[in-house]
Short mmCIF file of N, CA, C and O and ligand atoms in Angstrom, two decimals:
data_model
loop_
_atom_site.label_atom_id
_atom_site.label_comp_id
_atom_site.label_asym_id
_atom_site.label_seq_id
_atom_site.Cartn_x
_atom_site.Cartn_y
_atom_site.Cartn_z
N MET A 161 8.16 9.64 27.74
CA MET A 161 7.97 7.71 27.54
C MET A 161 9.14 7.64 26.31
O MET A 161 8.28 7.58 25.51
N GLN A 162 10.24 7.46 26.55
CA GLN A 162 11.12 7.58 25.89
C GLN A 162 11.14 5.73 25.43
O GLN A 162 11.14 5.18 26.20
N PRO A 163 11.01 5.70 23.84
CA PRO A 163 11.24 4.22 23.36
C PRO A 163 12.43 3.35 23.81
O PRO A 163 13.44 4.03 23.74
N THR A 164 12.57 2.43 24.08
CA THR A 164 14.32 1.58 24.86
C THR A 164 14.56 1.02 23.61
O THR A 164 15.85 1.32 23.35
N HIS A 165 13.95 0.40 22.41
CA HIS A 165 14.30 0.09 20.92
C HIS A 165 13.38 0.12 20.16
O HIS A 165 12.12 0.28 20.23
N ILE A 166 14.01 -0.71 18.88
CA ILE A 166 13.13 -0.33 17.61
C ILE A 166 12.44 -2.07 18.16
O ILE A 166 13.79 -3.01 18.12
N GLU A 167 11.46 -2.80 18.75
CA GLU A 167 10.97 -3.87 18.64
C GLU A 167 10.58 -4.80 17.50
O GLU A 167 11.29 -5.65 18.00
N HIS A 168 9.95 -3.90 16.85
CA HIS A 168 10.13 -4.57 15.49
C HIS A 168 9.95 -4.10 13.96
O HIS A 168 9.82 -3.00 14.24
N ILE A 169 10.26 -4.24 13.00
CA ILE A 169 10.28 -3.70 11.74
C ILE A 169 8.59 -4.92 11.09
O ILE A 169 9.12 -5.98 10.73
N GLY A 170 7.53 -3.98 10.34
CA GLY A 170 6.52 -4.75 10.31
C GLY A 170 7.01 -4.98 8.60
O GLY A 170 6.90 -3.88 8.03
N ILE A 171 6.69 -5.94 8.12
CA ILE A 171 6.99 -6.22 6.62
C ILE A 171 5.72 -6.81 5.58
O ILE A 171 5.55 -8.28 6.26
N ALA A 172 4.93 -6.54 4.95
CA ALA A 172 3.82 -7.26 4.32
C ALA A 172 4.65 -7.59 3.12
O ALA A 172 5.18 -7.13 2.28
N VAL A 173 4.09 -9.09 3.14
CA VAL A 173 4.54 -9.97 2.04
C VAL A 173 3.54 -10.70 1.37
O VAL A 173 1.83 -10.43 2.01
N LYS A 174 3.23 -11.19 0.30
CA LYS A 174 2.34 -11.66 -0.13
C LYS A 174 2.43 -13.21 0.37
O LYS A 174 0.93 -13.47 0.06
N ASN A 175 3.19 -13.53 0.66
CA ASN A 175 2.78 -15.42 0.96
C ASN A 175 4.24 -15.83 1.60
O ASN A 175 5.30 -15.41 1.69
N LEU A 176 3.80 -16.16 3.04
CA LEU A 176 4.93 -16.57 3.76
C LEU A 176 5.45 -17.56 3.27
O LEU A 176 6.68 -17.40 3.64
N ASN A 177 5.09 -18.56 2.89
CA ASN A 177 5.87 -19.74 2.60
C ASN A 177 7.02 -19.59 1.80
O ASN A 177 8.31 -19.97 1.72
N GLU A 178 6.92 -18.44 0.90
CA GLU A 178 8.00 -18.27 -0.37
C GLU A 178 8.94 -17.12 0.47
O GLU A 178 10.01 -17.06 0.34
N SER A 179 8.02 -16.16 1.49
CA SER A 179 9.50 -14.96 1.98
C SER A 179 10.61 -15.76 3.16
O SER A 179 11.25 -15.32 3.30
N ILE A 180 9.50 -16.51 3.55
CA ILE A 180 10.04 -17.17 4.91
C ILE A 180 11.74 -17.59 4.72
O ILE A 180 13.02 -17.16 5.12
N PRO A 181 11.76 -18.57 3.60
CA PRO A 181 13.19 -19.04 3.49
C PRO A 181 14.13 -17.93 2.91
O PRO A 181 15.40 -17.81 3.39
N PHE A 182 14.03 -16.77 2.04
CA PHE A 182 14.51 -15.76 1.64
C PHE A 182 15.04 -15.35 3.21
O PHE A 182 16.42 -14.90 3.33
N TYR A 183 14.52 -14.86 4.12
CA TYR A 183 14.78 -14.01 5.39
C TYR A 183 15.75 -14.92 6.15
O TYR A 183 16.55 -14.52 6.67
N GLU A 184 15.61 -16.08 6.35
CA GLU A 184 16.47 -17.20 6.96
C GLU A 184 17.47 -17.29 6.62
O GLU A 184 18.52 -17.14 7.22
N SER A 185 17.89 -16.89 5.20
CA SER A 185 18.77 -16.98 4.67
C SER A 185 19.58 -15.66 4.69
O SER A 185 20.65 -15.31 5.12
N LEU A 186 18.52 -14.80 4.72
CA LEU A 186 19.47 -13.23 4.79
C LEU A 186 20.04 -12.72 5.90
O LEU A 186 21.19 -12.39 6.21
N LEU A 187 19.25 -13.34 7.42
CA LEU A 187 19.50 -12.85 8.49
C LEU A 187 19.98 -13.95 9.16
O LEU A 187 20.73 -13.93 10.07
N GLY A 188 20.69 -15.22 8.63
CA GLY A 188 20.93 -16.16 9.27
C GLY A 188 20.63 -16.86 10.44
O GLY A 188 21.25 -17.27 11.39
N THR A 189 19.55 -16.61 10.53
CA THR A 189 18.53 -17.51 11.57
C THR A 189 17.23 -17.72 11.31
O THR A 189 16.76 -17.37 10.52
N PRO A 190 16.86 -18.99 11.84
CA PRO A 190 15.86 -19.55 11.89
C PRO A 190 14.16 -18.83 12.35
O PRO A 190 14.43 -17.89 13.06
N CYS A 191 13.50 -18.12 11.56
CA CYS A 191 11.88 -18.01 11.85
C CYS A 191 11.72 -19.03 13.17
O CYS A 191 11.47 -19.99 13.49
N TYR A 192 11.39 -17.80 14.28
CA TYR A 192 11.29 -19.04 15.49
C TYR A 192 9.73 -18.98 15.72
O TYR A 192 9.37 -19.59 17.10
N LYS A 193 8.65 -17.79 15.31
CA LYS A 193 7.46 -18.36 15.67
C LYS A 193 6.27 -17.70 14.46
O LYS A 193 6.83 -16.62 13.86
N ILE A 194 5.68 -18.93 14.14
CA ILE A 194 4.03 -18.26 12.85
C ILE A 194 3.05 -18.35 14.14
O ILE A 194 2.52 -19.03 14.70
N GLU A 195 2.16 -17.17 13.40
CA GLU A 195 1.11 -16.88 14.86
C GLU A 195 -0.10 -16.30 13.81
O GLU A 195 0.39 -14.97 13.04
N GLU A 196 -0.92 -16.49 14.09
CA GLU A 196 -2.52 -16.09 13.10
C GLU A 196 -2.97 -15.18 14.33
O GLU A 196 -3.18 -15.62 15.07
N ILE A 197 -3.11 -14.07 13.93
CA ILE A 197 -4.04 -12.79 14.77
C ILE A 197 -5.30 -12.62 13.79
O ILE A 197 -5.30 -11.82 12.89
N LYS A 198 -6.29 -13.07 14.36
CA LYS A 198 -7.62 -13.32 13.66
C LYS A 198 -8.02 -12.35 13.68
O LYS A 198 -8.60 -11.11 12.54
N ASP A 199 -8.20 -11.43 14.65
CA ASP A 199 -8.75 -9.56 14.59
C ASP A 199 -8.03 -8.84 13.71
O ASP A 199 -8.55 -7.78 13.45
N GLN A 200 -6.50 -8.94 13.41
CA GLN A 200 -5.70 -8.10 12.59
C GLN A 200 -6.01 -9.11 10.61
O GLN A 200 -5.08 -8.02 9.95
N LYS A 201 -6.42 -9.65 10.81
CA LYS A 201 -6.63 -10.52 9.82
C LYS A 201 -5.28 -10.79 8.54
O LYS A 201 -4.59 -10.52 7.79
N VAL A 202 -4.34 -11.39 9.83
CA VAL A 202 -2.97 -11.29 9.22
C VAL A 202 -2.14 -13.02 9.93
O VAL A 202 -2.81 -13.37 10.93
N LYS A 203 -1.47 -13.87 9.14
CA LYS A 203 -0.64 -14.28 9.56
C LYS A 203 0.97 -13.58 9.81
O LYS A 203 1.42 -13.52 9.10
N THR A 204 1.67 -14.17 10.90
CA THR A 204 2.70 -13.39 11.19
C THR A 204 4.00 -14.41 11.18
O THR A 204 3.80 -15.61 11.86
N ALA A 205 5.58 -13.70 10.69
CA ALA A 205 6.22 -14.67 10.97
C ALA A 205 7.13 -13.64 11.56
O ALA A 205 7.74 -13.00 11.16
N PHE A 206 8.12 -14.09 12.63
CA PHE A 206 9.19 -13.73 13.46
C PHE A 206 10.35 -14.20 13.16
O PHE A 206 10.86 -15.27 13.23
N PHE A 207 11.60 -13.02 13.24
CA PHE A 207 12.78 -13.32 13.27
C PHE A 207 13.13 -12.60 14.17
O PHE A 207 13.02 -11.23 14.40
N LEU A 208 14.80 -12.73 14.94
CA LEU A 208 15.08 -12.19 16.06
C LEU A 208 16.35 -11.52 15.31
O LEU A 208 17.24 -12.45 15.01
N VAL A 209 16.95 -10.57 15.03
CA VAL A 209 18.18 -9.67 14.69
C VAL A 209 18.65 -8.68 16.18
O VAL A 209 17.69 -7.94 16.00
N GLY A 210 19.75 -9.07 16.73
CA GLY A 210 19.72 -8.60 17.90
C GLY A 210 18.83 -8.53 19.05
O GLY A 210 17.98 -9.63 19.04
N LYS A 211 18.24 -7.08 19.16
CA LYS A 211 17.20 -7.03 20.06
C LYS A 211 15.65 -6.88 19.32
O LYS A 211 14.69 -6.53 19.93
N THR A 212 15.72 -6.62 17.98
CA THR A 212 15.01 -6.04 17.16
C THR A 212 14.49 -7.67 16.61
O THR A 212 15.24 -8.29 16.10
N LYS A 213 13.03 -7.32 16.13
CA LYS A 213 12.49 -8.39 15.36
C LYS A 213 12.40 -8.13 14.15
O LYS A 213 11.87 -6.79 13.90
N ILE A 214 12.30 -8.81 13.02
CA ILE A 214 11.74 -8.69 11.79
C ILE A 214 10.31 -9.74 11.69
O ILE A 214 10.21 -10.66 12.24
N GLU A 215 9.30 -8.68 11.36
CA GLU A 215 7.71 -9.16 11.59
C GLU A 215 7.02 -9.55 10.18
O GLU A 215 7.04 -8.68 9.17
N LEU A 216 7.28 -10.75 9.45
CA LEU A 216 6.47 -10.60 8.21
C LEU A 216 5.44 -11.09 8.49
O LEU A 216 4.96 -11.58 9.03
N LEU A 217 4.22 -10.40 7.11
CA LEU A 217 2.79 -9.81 7.59
C LEU A 217 2.05 -10.45 6.57
O LEU A 217 2.26 -9.87 5.11
N GLU A 218 1.50 -11.78 6.37
CA GLU A 218 0.55 -12.04 4.84
C GLU A 218 -0.99 -11.90 5.67
O GLU A 218 -1.13 -12.44 6.85
N THR A 219 -1.56 -11.73 4.80
CA THR A 219 -2.95 -11.08 4.81
C THR A 219 -3.91 -12.59 4.82
O THR A 219 -3.58 -13.36 4.09
N THR A 220 -4.78 -12.69 5.63
CA THR A 220 -5.71 -13.60 5.40
C THR A 220 -6.83 -13.58 4.67
O THR A 220 -8.12 -14.00 5.04
N ASP A 221 -7.31 -11.98 4.51
CA ASP A 221 -8.36 -11.21 4.00
C ASP A 221 -7.83 -10.47 3.41
O ASP A 221 -7.50 -8.95 3.42
N PRO A 222 -8.67 -10.05 1.85
CA PRO A 222 -7.92 -9.05 0.82
C PRO A 222 -8.45 -7.70 1.39
O PRO A 222 -7.88 -6.54 1.17
N GLU A 223 -9.48 -7.65 2.72
CA GLU A 223 -10.03 -6.13 3.16
C GLU A 223 -9.49 -5.78 4.30
O GLU A 223 -9.45 -4.98 4.75
N GLY A 224 -8.61 -6.78 4.88
CA GLY A 224 -7.44 -6.45 5.81
C GLY A 224 -6.47 -5.64 5.83
O GLY A 224 -6.22 -4.85 4.46
N PRO A 225 -6.05 -4.62 6.92
CA PRO A 225 -5.38 -3.73 6.41
C PRO A 225 -3.90 -4.50 5.86
O PRO A 225 -3.49 -3.35 4.59
N ILE A 226 -3.22 -5.58 5.66
CA ILE A 226 -2.52 -5.96 4.84
C ILE A 226 -2.73 -6.32 3.54
O ILE A 226 -2.15 -5.84 2.55
N GLY A 227 -3.86 -7.00 3.27
CA GLY A 227 -4.54 -6.93 1.96
C GLY A 227 -4.83 -5.80 0.93
O GLY A 227 -4.09 -5.75 0.13
N LYS A 228 -5.22 -4.75 1.79
CA LYS A 228 -5.20 -3.78 1.00
C LYS A 228 -4.19 -2.82 0.96
O LYS A 228 -3.71 -2.25 -0.16
N PHE A 229 -3.42 -2.95 2.02
CA PHE A 229 -1.44 -2.51 1.60
C PHE A 229 -0.89 -2.65 0.27
O PHE A 229 -0.41 -2.20 -0.38
N VAL A 230 -1.09 -4.50 0.40
CA VAL A 230 -0.50 -5.20 -0.51
C VAL A 230 -1.03 -4.80 -2.01
O VAL A 230 -0.49 -4.76 -2.79
N GLU A 231 -2.22 -4.71 -1.78
CA GLU A 231 -3.11 -4.27 -3.23
C GLU A 231 -2.58 -2.96 -3.88
O GLU A 231 -2.63 -2.96 -5.02
N LYS A 232 -2.31 -2.12 -2.87
CA LYS A 232 -2.15 -0.74 -3.24
C LYS A 232 -0.87 -0.35 -3.35
O LYS A 232 -0.36 -0.07 -4.64
N LYS A 233 -0.08 -1.18 -2.89
CA LYS A 233 1.82 -0.77 -2.79
C LYS A 233 2.09 -1.80 -3.23
O LYS A 233 3.88 -1.43 -3.32
N GLY A 234 1.76 -3.09 -2.89
CA GLY A 234 2.79 -3.99 -3.28
C GLY A 234 3.75 -4.58 -1.97
O GLY A 234 3.46 -3.59 -1.03
N GLU A 235 4.38 -5.39 -1.88
CA GLU A 235 5.24 -5.59 -0.67
C GLU A 235 6.16 -4.49 -0.29
O GLU A 235 6.14 -3.87 -1.21
N GLY A 236 6.66 -4.80 1.41
CA GLY A 236 6.75 -3.71 1.40
C GLY A 236 7.47 -3.43 3.20
O GLY A 236 6.33 -3.82 3.69
N ILE A 237 8.28 -2.36 3.39
CA ILE A 237 7.68 -2.22 5.01
C ILE A 237 6.65 -1.73 5.12
O ILE A 237 6.22 -0.78 4.50
N HIS A 238 6.22 -1.96 6.14
CA HIS A 238 4.38 -1.71 6.77
C HIS A 238 4.39 -0.86 7.96
O HIS A 238 3.97 0.20 7.95
N HIS A 239 5.34 -0.95 9.01
CA HIS A 239 4.87 -0.60 9.88
C HIS A 239 6.65 -0.17 10.58
O HIS A 239 7.27 -1.07 10.57
N LEU A 240 6.56 0.42 11.61
CA LEU A 240 7.85 0.59 12.78
C LEU A 240 7.23 0.81 14.37
O LEU A 240 6.18 1.19 14.08
N ALA A 241 7.72 -0.47 14.80
CA ALA A 241 7.44 -0.39 16.02
C ALA A 241 8.48 -0.18 17.22
O ALA A 241 9.53 -0.68 16.94
N LEU A 242 8.17 0.55 18.10
CA LEU A 242 8.64 1.37 19.14
C LEU A 242 8.14 0.36 20.78
O LEU A 242 7.31 0.38 21.18
N ALA A 243 9.28 -0.26 21.28
CA ALA A 243 9.30 -0.66 22.60
C ALA A 243 9.00 0.39 23.37
O ALA A 243 9.80 1.39 23.72
N VAL A 244 8.37 0.60 24.16
CA VAL A 244 8.00 1.20 25.36
C VAL A 244 7.73 0.90 27.03
O VAL A 244 6.83 -0.73 26.68
N GLU A 245 7.23 1.59 27.74
CA GLU A 245 6.88 0.47 29.09
C GLU A 245 5.74 0.38 29.43
O GLU A 245 5.61 -0.80 29.84
N ASN A 246 4.78 1.44 28.60
CA ASN A 246 3.24 0.95 28.86
C ASN A 246 2.84 1.63 27.05
O ASN A 246 2.35 3.01 26.76
N SER A 247 2.57 0.72 26.51
CA SER A 247 1.87 1.00 25.32
C SER A 247 0.28 2.17 25.34
O SER A 247 0.21 2.90 24.63
N SER A 248 -0.43 1.62 25.86
CA SER A 248 -1.79 2.34 26.57
C SER A 248 -1.11 4.20 26.81
O SER A 248 -2.19 5.06 26.36
N ASP A 249 -0.44 3.83 27.81
CA ASP A 249 0.32 5.21 28.15
C ASP A 249 0.75 6.25 27.05
O ASP A 249 0.83 7.60 27.26
N ALA A 250 1.54 5.26 26.32
CA ALA A 250 2.18 5.96 25.54
C ALA A 250 1.29 6.32 24.28
O ALA A 250 1.60 7.60 24.12
N LEU A 251 0.05 5.68 24.05
CA LEU A 251 -0.81 6.01 23.05
C LEU A 251 -1.54 7.64 23.72
O LEU A 251 -1.79 8.78 23.04
N GLN A 252 -1.86 7.64 25.22
CA GLN A 252 -2.82 8.56 25.34
C GLN A 252 -1.55 10.05 25.65
O GLN A 252 -1.87 11.06 25.07
N LEU A 253 0.07 9.76 25.85
CA LEU A 253 0.56 10.97 25.72
C LEU A 253 0.81 11.42 23.86
O LEU A 253 0.54 12.94 24.19
N ALA A 254 0.79 10.64 23.29
CA ALA A 254 0.56 11.01 21.70
C ALA A 254 -0.34 11.78 21.66
O ALA A 254 -0.08 12.94 21.21
N GLU A 255 -1.27 10.95 21.78
CA GLU A 255 -2.80 12.13 21.87
C GLU A 255 -2.88 13.59 22.65
O GLU A 255 -3.12 14.67 21.56
N ARG A 256 -1.95 13.49 23.44
CA ARG A 256 -1.84 14.51 24.28
C ARG A 256 -1.32 15.91 23.59
O ARG A 256 -1.38 17.01 23.23
N ASN A 257 -0.08 15.21 22.92
CA ASN A 257 0.55 16.09 22.20
C ASN A 257 0.10 16.42 20.78
O ASN A 257 0.81 16.64 19.55
N GLY A 258 -0.69 15.77 20.43
CA GLY A 258 -1.57 16.25 19.31
C GLY A 258 -1.49 15.32 18.04
O GLY A 258 -1.93 15.63 16.69
N LEU A 259 -1.14 14.16 18.65
CA LEU A 259 -1.40 12.94 17.01
C LEU A 259 -2.30 12.09 17.00
O LEU A 259 -3.01 12.35 18.33
N LEU A 260 -2.30 12.13 15.83
CA LEU A 260 -4.08 11.36 15.68
C LEU A 260 -3.68 9.74 15.66
O LEU A 260 -2.73 9.35 15.53
N LEU A 261 -4.90 9.02 16.69
CA LEU A 261 -4.35 7.91 17.14
C LEU A 261 -5.48 7.04 16.32
O LEU A 261 -6.14 7.37 15.89
N ILE A 262 -4.79 5.50 15.81
CA ILE A 262 -5.92 4.52 15.23
C ILE A 262 -6.34 3.95 16.83
O ILE A 262 -7.26 3.39 16.50
N ASP A 263 -5.56 3.56 17.40
CA ASP A 263 -6.00 2.75 18.70
C ASP A 263 -5.73 3.53 20.42
O ASP A 263 -5.08 4.34 20.34
N SER A 264 -6.96 3.80 20.84
CA SER A 264 -6.69 5.10 22.27
C SER A 264 -6.35 4.27 23.13
O SER A 264 -5.82 4.80 23.90
N VAL A 265 -6.47 2.71 23.27
CA VAL A 265 -5.88 2.20 23.91
C VAL A 265 -5.34 0.99 23.93
O VAL A 265 -5.95 0.49 22.60
N SER A 266 -4.09 0.13 24.49
CA SER A 266 -3.66 -0.84 23.51
C SER A 266 -4.46 -2.43 23.54
O SER A 266 -5.79 -2.06 24.26
N ARG A 267 -3.87 -3.01 22.52
CA ARG A 267 -4.92 -4.33 22.69
C ARG A 267 -3.78 -5.50 22.58
O ARG A 267 -2.43 -5.22 22.20
N LYS A 268 -4.02 -6.69 22.24
CA LYS A 268 -3.47 -7.72 22.53
C LYS A 268 -2.88 -7.92 21.12
O LYS A 268 -3.80 -8.01 20.13
N GLY A 269 -1.77 -8.26 21.04
CA GLY A 269 -1.10 -8.29 19.39
C GLY A 269 -0.13 -9.30 19.24
O GLY A 269 -0.36 -10.06 20.21
N ALA A 270 0.76 -9.76 18.12
CA ALA A 270 1.59 -10.59 17.50
C ALA A 270 2.41 -10.76 18.91
O ALA A 270 3.31 -9.72 19.46
N ASP A 271 3.19 -12.07 19.19
CA ASP A 271 4.41 -12.20 20.13
C ASP A 271 3.68 -11.78 21.59
O ASP A 271 4.73 -11.50 22.19
N GLY A 272 3.12 -12.02 21.87
CA GLY A 272 2.03 -11.88 23.30
C GLY A 272 2.43 -10.17 23.72
O GLY A 272 2.59 -9.57 25.04
N MET A 273 2.66 -9.21 23.10
CA MET A 273 2.65 -7.93 22.73
C MET A 273 1.12 -6.97 23.21
O MET A 273 0.56 -7.57 22.20
N ASN A 274 1.66 -6.16 23.63
CA ASN A 274 0.47 -5.20 23.80
C ASN A 274 0.51 -4.06 23.01
O ASN A 274 1.79 -3.51 23.15
N ILE A 275 -0.16 -3.75 22.15
CA ILE A 275 -0.03 -2.92 21.13
C ILE A 275 -0.80 -2.02 21.05
O ILE A 275 -1.99 -1.82 21.14
N GLY A 276 -0.62 -0.79 19.79
CA GLY A 276 -1.70 0.17 19.34
C GLY A 276 -0.73 1.31 18.74
O GLY A 276 0.65 1.46 18.36
N PHE A 277 -1.63 1.39 17.85
CA PHE A 277 -0.83 2.56 16.75
C PHE A 277 -1.21 3.79 16.57
O PHE A 277 -2.42 4.25 16.91
N LEU A 278 -0.56 4.32 15.90
CA LEU A 278 -0.28 5.85 15.44
C LEU A 278 -0.90 5.90 14.26
O LEU A 278 -0.04 5.31 13.23
N HIS A 279 -1.55 6.83 13.91
CA HIS A 279 -2.27 7.18 12.29
C HIS A 279 -0.73 7.80 11.52
O HIS A 279 -0.50 8.79 12.12
N PRO A 280 -0.60 7.20 10.24
CA PRO A 280 0.44 7.65 9.30
C PRO A 280 0.01 9.18 8.89
O PRO A 280 1.50 9.75 8.86
N LYS A 281 -0.83 9.79 8.76
CA LYS A 281 -1.30 11.00 8.70
C LYS A 281 -1.04 12.15 9.67
O LYS A 281 -0.45 13.11 9.55
N SER A 282 -0.35 12.05 10.80
CA SER A 282 0.06 12.51 11.73
C SER A 282 1.29 12.15 12.04
O SER A 282 2.26 12.65 12.72
N THR A 283 2.29 11.22 11.32
CA THR A 283 3.53 10.56 11.52
C THR A 283 4.69 10.73 10.67
O THR A 283 5.26 10.12 10.22
N HIS A 284 4.20 11.70 9.67
CA HIS A 284 5.04 12.10 8.25
C HIS A 284 5.05 10.59 7.43
O HIS A 284 6.18 10.23 7.02
N GLY A 285 4.00 10.22 7.48
CA GLY A 285 3.91 8.89 6.41
C GLY A 285 4.35 7.18 7.03
O GLY A 285 4.14 6.53 5.81
N VAL A 286 4.42 7.41 8.38
CA VAL A 286 5.14 6.02 8.59
C VAL A 286 3.71 5.75 9.54
O VAL A 286 3.59 6.20 10.35
N LEU A 287 3.79 4.22 9.47
CA LEU A 287 2.36 3.62 10.32
C LEU A 287 3.50 3.22 11.55
O LEU A 287 4.45 2.72 11.76
N ILE A 288 2.93 3.97 12.62
CA ILE A 288 3.92 3.53 14.46
C ILE A 288 3.15 2.75 14.75
O ILE A 288 2.06 3.39 15.42
N GLU A 289 3.62 1.79 15.33
CA GLU A 289 2.97 0.68 16.91
C GLU A 289 4.10 1.39 18.04
O GLU A 289 5.14 0.90 18.12
N PHE A 290 2.87 1.16 18.97
CA PHE A 290 4.02 1.13 20.45
C PHE A 290 3.86 -0.27 20.63
O PHE A 290 2.80 -0.79 20.63
N CYS A 291 4.75 -0.87 21.28
CA CYS A 291 4.44 -2.22 22.07
C CYS A 291 4.88 -2.40 23.17
O CYS A 291 6.02 -1.52 24.06
N SER A 292 4.35 -2.90 24.32
CA SER A 292 5.01 -3.32 25.26
C SER A 292 4.32 -4.31 26.22
O SER A 292 3.76 -5.13 25.46
N LYS A 293 5.16 -5.24 27.08
CA LYS A 293 5.02 -6.47 27.21
C LYS A 293 3.93 -6.65 28.22
O LYS A 293 3.58 -5.50 28.80
N1 LIG B 378 2.11 3.22 5.92
C1 LIG B 378 2.32 4.34 5.97
N2 LIG B 378 0.57 4.81 4.93
C2 LIG B 378 -0.35 4.04 5.02
C3 LIG B 378 -0.26 2.65 5.40
C4 LIG B 378 1.06 2.55 6.02
N3 LIG B 378 1.10 1.03 6.49
N4 LIG B 378 -1.29 2.23 5.12
C5 LIG B 378 -1.88 2.98 4.47
N5 LIG B 378 -1.56 3.92 4.87
C6 LIG B 378 -1.93 5.56 3.89
C7 LIG B 378 -2.42 4.87 2.49
O1 LIG B 378 -1.44 5.93 1.95
C8 LIG B 378 -3.78 6.38 2.51
O2 LIG B 378 -2.70 7.54 2.22
P1 LIG B 378 -3.74 8.45 1.08
O3 LIG B 378 -4.69 9.23 1.76
O4 LIG B 378 -2.73 9.58 1.50
O5 LIG B 378 -4.00 7.57 -0.22
C9 LIG B 378 -4.14 5.88 4.27
O6 LIG B 378 -3.24 5.71 5.00
C10 LIG B 378 -5.50 5.75 4.37
O7 LIG B 378 -5.21 4.27 3.59
P2 LIG B 378 -5.93 3.32 3.15
O8 LIG B 378 -5.60 2.50 2.23
O9 LIG B 378 -7.96 4.17 2.82
O10 LIG B 378 -6.46 2.37 4.22
P3 LIG B 378 -7.69 2.47 5.71
O11 LIG B 378 -7.70 3.93 5.80
O12 LIG B 378 -8.43 1.34 5.47
O13 LIG B 378 -5.91 2.14 6.60
C11 LIG B 378 -4.89 2.50 8.51
C12 LIG B 378 -5.12 2.68 6.95
C13 LIG B 378 -2.95 2.49 8.72
C14 LIG B 378 -5.34 3.31 9.40
C15 LIG B 378 -5.24 0.72 8.81
O14 LIG B 378 -4.06 -0.20 7.92
C16 LIG B 378 -4.42 0.23 10.65
O15 LIG B 378 -5.68 0.60 11.46
N6 LIG B 378 -3.74 0.11 10.36
C17 LIG B 378 -3.69 -0.49 11.78
C18 LIG B 378 -3.47 -2.13 12.21
C19 LIG B 378 -2.61 -2.89 11.49
O16 LIG B 378 -2.25 -2.18 10.47
N7 LIG B 378 -2.44 -4.09 11.11
C20 LIG B 378 -1.66 -5.45 10.66
C21 LIG B 378 -0.62 -5.45 11.60
C22 LIG B 378 -0.65 -6.17 12.69
C23 LIG B 378 -0.10 -6.67 13.61
O17 LIG B 378 1.39 -5.78 13.65
O18 LIG B 378 0.48 -7.59 14.16
#
């Protein structure tokens, strides 16, 4: 289950309205979508850079994953998302290879993707997400 490319890089921010103009200017491209993902307690904003997206994440709840991350570590890179053919299959293969999963099957995530996470404890400290269409 080899990833085809880096689907997106997730960046935790305190405030989307303040961060979007900065990234639009840095990347030279407009934010193409703002979307709230209620079960993840986040609002997201997307930019396309080549084939890879940048996803800004603002928490909607201090107890959500982004709320806790920003409280503990401040703004910054939160996760790396790899594009795979089938994210549930990729999760199962990762588990068979001894990795610790956050999600055992994929679920609906932002930008219409099926997503699932590996735990950073088993991936050298990086939160890894599998994404498939
Ligand atoms: N990258 C690397 N390590 C991380 C991390 C991250 N993004 N977030 C937390 N950790 C580490 C912490 O530093 C901590 O390590 P230590 O025990 O060494 O201190 C450990 O993981 C536990 O962290 P915590 O603050 O106690 O947080 P939780 O255990 O409650 O949750 C995690 C951590 C990763 C399991 C949780 O954030 C999660 O389930 N994430 C997946 C879902 C998610 O991130 N959703 C938001 C994005 C949604 C989207 O992309 O649309």
